[in-house]
Short mmCIF file of C-alpha atoms in Angstrom, two decimals:
data_model
loop_
_atom_site.label_atom_id
_atom_site.label_comp_id
_atom_site.label_asym_id
_atom_site.label_seq_id
_atom_site.Cartn_x
_atom_site.Cartn_y
_atom_site.Cartn_z
CA ASP R 24 -1.54 18.06 -12.94
CA SER R 25 2.05 16.89 -12.35
CA GLY R 26 3.01 19.91 -10.28
CA VAL R 27 5.69 20.89 -12.80
CA THR R 28 5.09 24.18 -14.57
CA GLN R 29 6.58 25.42 -17.81
CA THR R 30 6.33 28.82 -19.43
CA PRO R 31 5.55 29.89 -22.02
CA LYS R 32 3.20 27.27 -23.50
CA HIS R 33 3.78 28.46 -27.02
CA LEU R 34 6.57 30.49 -28.54
CA ILE R 35 6.88 31.66 -32.13
CA THR R 36 10.07 33.33 -33.21
CA ALA R 37 12.36 33.83 -36.19
CA THR R 38 15.61 32.20 -37.23
CA GLY R 39 18.65 33.69 -35.57
CA GLN R 40 16.77 34.76 -32.45
CA ARG R 41 17.31 33.71 -28.82
CA VAL R 42 14.62 32.43 -26.45
CA THR R 43 14.42 31.32 -22.84
CA LEU R 44 12.19 28.52 -21.61
CA ARG R 45 11.37 28.29 -17.93
CA CYS R 46 10.59 25.31 -15.72
CA SER R 47 9.51 25.15 -12.08
CA PRO R 48 9.84 21.66 -10.58
CA ARG R 49 7.49 20.03 -8.10
CA SER R 50 7.93 21.19 -4.55
CA GLY R 51 10.74 19.18 -2.98
CA ASP R 52 12.19 17.85 -6.23
CA LEU R 53 15.88 18.59 -6.66
CA SER R 54 16.40 17.17 -10.16
CA VAL R 55 15.36 18.88 -13.38
CA TYR R 56 15.72 17.24 -16.77
CA TRP R 57 15.19 18.89 -20.15
CA TYR R 58 13.96 16.96 -23.19
CA GLN R 59 13.30 17.86 -26.81
CA GLN R 60 10.59 16.18 -28.88
CA SER R 61 10.69 16.72 -32.62
CA LEU R 62 8.82 14.95 -35.39
CA ASP R 63 11.91 13.39 -36.92
CA GLN R 64 14.01 12.65 -33.81
CA GLY R 65 11.34 11.80 -31.26
CA LEU R 66 12.12 12.44 -27.60
CA GLN R 67 15.74 13.17 -26.72
CA PHE R 68 17.45 13.95 -23.44
CA LEU R 69 19.18 17.33 -23.39
CA ILE R 70 20.54 18.05 -19.91
CA HIS R 71 20.14 17.23 -16.21
CA TYR R 72 20.58 19.51 -13.20
CA TYR R 73 20.55 18.42 -9.58
CA ASN R 74 20.31 20.99 -6.80
CA GLY R 75 21.86 23.71 -8.93
CA GLU R 76 24.64 21.67 -10.48
CA GLU R 77 24.86 20.27 -13.98
CA ARG R 78 25.00 16.48 -13.74
CA ALA R 79 24.83 15.20 -17.30
CA LYS R 80 24.51 16.31 -20.88
CA GLY R 81 22.78 14.44 -23.65
CA ASN R 82 22.21 15.56 -27.22
CA ILE R 83 22.33 19.25 -26.42
CA LEU R 84 23.66 21.60 -29.08
CA GLU R 85 26.36 24.13 -28.24
CA ARG R 86 23.85 26.88 -29.11
CA PHE R 87 21.73 25.68 -26.18
CA SER R 88 22.51 26.21 -22.52
CA ALA R 89 20.69 25.76 -19.24
CA GLN R 90 20.97 26.55 -15.59
CA GLN R 91 19.20 25.79 -12.34
CA PHE R 92 18.79 28.59 -9.84
CA PRO R 93 18.94 28.51 -6.02
CA ASP R 94 15.13 28.31 -5.85
CA LEU R 95 15.47 25.20 -8.09
CA HIS R 96 13.66 26.57 -11.11
CA SER R 97 15.51 26.02 -14.35
CA GLU R 98 15.87 27.87 -17.62
CA LEU R 99 16.81 26.52 -21.04
CA ASN R 100 18.34 29.11 -23.35
CA LEU R 101 18.25 28.52 -27.09
CA SER R 102 20.24 30.89 -29.30
CA SER R 103 20.90 31.39 -33.02
CA LEU R 104 17.69 29.52 -33.64
CA GLU R 105 17.27 27.43 -36.76
CA LEU R 106 14.16 25.99 -38.40
CA GLY R 107 15.14 22.56 -37.11
CA ASP R 108 14.91 23.72 -33.52
CA SER R 109 11.13 23.81 -33.82
CA ALA R 110 9.95 21.20 -31.32
CA LEU R 111 8.22 20.54 -28.04
CA TYR R 112 10.52 21.11 -25.09
CA PHE R 113 9.66 19.29 -21.88
CA CYS R 114 11.16 19.54 -18.48
CA ALA R 115 10.70 16.85 -15.88
CA SER R 116 11.52 16.79 -12.21
CA SER R 117 12.20 14.09 -9.66
CA VAL R 118 13.34 13.91 -6.08
CA GLY R 119 16.65 12.31 -7.05
CA GLY R 120 17.75 10.59 -10.22
CA ILE R 121 15.99 8.55 -12.86
CA ARG R 122 17.52 5.29 -11.68
CA THR R 123 15.34 5.29 -8.60
CA ASP R 124 12.66 7.95 -8.90
CA THR R 125 9.59 8.60 -11.01
CA GLN R 126 9.86 11.58 -13.33
CA TYR R 127 7.08 14.17 -13.40
CA PHE R 128 6.75 15.97 -16.72
CA GLY R 129 5.69 19.53 -17.31
CA PRO R 130 3.13 20.38 -20.02
CA GLY R 131 5.86 21.43 -22.44
CA THR R 132 6.70 24.53 -24.44
CA ARG R 133 5.97 24.37 -28.15
CA LEU R 134 8.62 26.34 -30.02
CA THR R 135 8.05 27.33 -33.63
CA VAL R 136 10.93 28.90 -35.53
CA LEU R 137 9.90 30.65 -38.74
CA LYS K 5 25.17 3.11 -27.30
CA ASN K 6 21.93 2.55 -25.43
CA GLU K 7 19.02 1.59 -27.61
CA VAL K 8 15.34 0.98 -26.98
CA GLU K 9 13.01 -0.55 -29.55
CA GLN K 10 9.25 -0.76 -29.31
CA SER K 11 6.64 -2.76 -31.12
CA PRO K 12 4.17 -2.42 -32.59
CA GLN K 13 4.52 1.13 -33.89
CA ASN K 14 0.74 1.42 -34.34
CA LEU K 15 -2.06 -0.58 -32.76
CA THR K 16 -5.82 -0.31 -33.24
CA ALA K 17 -8.10 -2.44 -31.11
CA GLN K 18 -11.69 -2.69 -30.00
CA GLU K 19 -12.89 -1.61 -26.59
CA GLY K 20 -12.46 -4.38 -24.05
CA GLU K 21 -9.51 -6.08 -25.74
CA PHE K 22 -6.32 -7.03 -23.90
CA ILE K 23 -3.44 -4.91 -25.18
CA THR K 24 0.28 -5.71 -25.14
CA ILE K 25 3.07 -3.32 -26.10
CA ASN K 26 6.61 -4.63 -26.22
CA CYS K 27 9.96 -3.01 -25.55
CA SER K 28 13.43 -4.47 -26.12
CA TYR K 29 16.55 -2.78 -24.91
CA SER K 30 20.29 -3.03 -25.24
CA VAL K 31 22.96 -4.13 -22.79
CA GLY K 32 23.72 -1.42 -20.28
CA ILE K 33 20.15 -0.37 -19.61
CA SER K 34 19.31 -1.23 -16.03
CA ALA K 35 15.75 0.05 -15.65
CA LEU K 36 12.81 1.13 -17.75
CA HIS K 37 10.21 3.83 -17.54
CA TRP K 38 6.84 3.49 -19.26
CA LEU K 39 5.27 6.80 -20.24
CA GLN K 40 1.92 7.79 -21.70
CA GLN K 41 1.61 10.79 -24.00
CA HIS K 42 -1.88 12.13 -24.49
CA PRO K 43 -3.12 13.56 -27.81
CA GLY K 44 -2.68 17.04 -26.35
CA GLY K 45 1.02 16.33 -25.82
CA GLY K 46 1.24 15.94 -22.05
CA ILE K 47 3.44 13.10 -20.74
CA VAL K 48 2.59 11.01 -17.69
CA SER K 49 4.90 8.50 -16.09
CA LEU K 50 3.11 5.16 -15.69
CA PHE K 51 5.76 2.86 -14.25
CA MET K 52 9.41 2.64 -13.42
CA LEU K 53 10.78 -0.87 -13.01
CA SER K 54 14.08 -2.66 -12.87
CA SER K 55 12.77 -6.15 -12.09
CA GLY K 56 9.58 -8.16 -11.85
CA LYS K 57 6.12 -6.77 -12.34
CA LYS K 58 4.09 -3.74 -11.33
CA LYS K 59 0.34 -3.18 -11.51
CA HIS K 60 -1.74 -0.02 -11.33
CA GLY K 61 -5.43 -0.34 -12.04
CA ARG K 62 -5.84 -1.91 -15.49
CA LEU K 63 -2.18 -1.42 -16.37
CA ILE K 64 0.51 -4.04 -15.81
CA ALA K 65 4.20 -3.71 -16.62
CA THR K 66 6.69 -6.54 -16.60
CA ILE K 67 10.40 -6.72 -17.21
CA ASN K 68 12.68 -9.67 -17.95
CA ILE K 69 16.26 -8.68 -17.21
CA GLN K 70 17.83 -11.76 -18.83
CA GLU K 71 15.96 -11.30 -22.09
CA LYS K 72 16.21 -7.47 -21.95
CA HIS K 73 12.54 -7.18 -22.63
CA SER K 74 9.61 -5.38 -21.06
CA SER K 75 5.90 -5.41 -21.78
CA LEU K 76 3.06 -3.06 -20.96
CA HIS K 77 -0.37 -4.66 -20.76
CA ILE K 78 -3.75 -2.96 -20.65
CA THR K 79 -6.70 -5.05 -19.54
CA ALA K 80 -10.29 -4.23 -20.51
CA SER K 81 -9.12 -1.45 -22.82
CA HIS K 82 -11.20 1.70 -23.13
CA PRO K 83 -11.22 4.55 -25.68
CA ARG K 84 -9.69 6.83 -23.05
CA ASP K 85 -6.58 4.60 -23.19
CA SER K 86 -5.93 5.93 -26.68
CA ALA K 87 -2.52 7.60 -26.52
CA VAL K 88 1.12 7.12 -27.43
CA TYR K 89 2.94 4.76 -25.05
CA ILE K 90 6.68 5.22 -24.78
CA CYS K 91 9.26 3.06 -23.07
CA ALA K 92 12.48 4.71 -21.99
CA GLY K 93 15.66 3.13 -20.69
CA VAL K 94 17.94 4.15 -17.85
CA GLY K 95 21.58 3.30 -17.82
CA GLY K 96 24.86 3.49 -19.59
CA GLY K 97 26.80 6.68 -19.84
CA ALA K 98 23.88 9.02 -20.37
CA ASP K 99 22.17 10.18 -17.24
CA GLY K 100 18.91 10.92 -18.99
CA LEU K 101 16.36 8.58 -20.50
CA THR K 102 16.84 6.87 -23.85
CA PHE K 103 13.45 6.78 -25.52
CA GLY K 104 11.78 4.31 -27.83
CA LYS K 105 9.84 5.69 -30.80
CA GLY K 106 6.50 5.04 -29.11
CA THR K 107 3.42 2.95 -29.85
CA HIS K 108 0.38 4.83 -31.10
CA LEU K 109 -2.64 3.06 -29.58
CA ILE K 110 -6.22 3.66 -30.70
CA ILE K 111 -9.09 1.95 -28.88
CA GLN K 112 -12.31 2.05 -30.86
CA PRO K 113 -15.70 1.96 -29.07
#
């Protein structure tokens, strides 16, 4: 158990819908990263928050947004869903950044868009 | 653009064999993470290194900065080591990790 929790574990929805994925980092970790893992693209970095502030964006679509709240949990919002958004979504937390600190991954949320 | 390439893509070995997985990376990447993804999908961070060598139990990771190459070794491999091993680079403009495609390892009893 990494100490990082993600909810829900599974999510099935239809095209055009909007969903919210939630991540609670390990106690004391200030950084939260979101990643997408799909069959064709593999793992990709989406976005990084540190202590409530957005620090970097990767391959995140404009239909996707995220935020980190004062209690440090984070939410990833996916809207106007398409079939291609079906993937595993992981969050990971660390004390600081990835240049110096180990990342701890959550169990992931499996999103299926029908 | 940061790039990370792994080899081999698939590896099947017998229990007890010494395993090596290789990772090459592009200029601009300053550190590497080695990750293990279990069949159930969970990801565990094994090592993070920017120079030299690290060891944890039967796992050893090395990195050669000049050659831009890293290796993950597993000694006395066991069926429970069967998983996908992923190297991921740190550096360049992106703040997140740049992932390799992974090596699917199967250790047969």
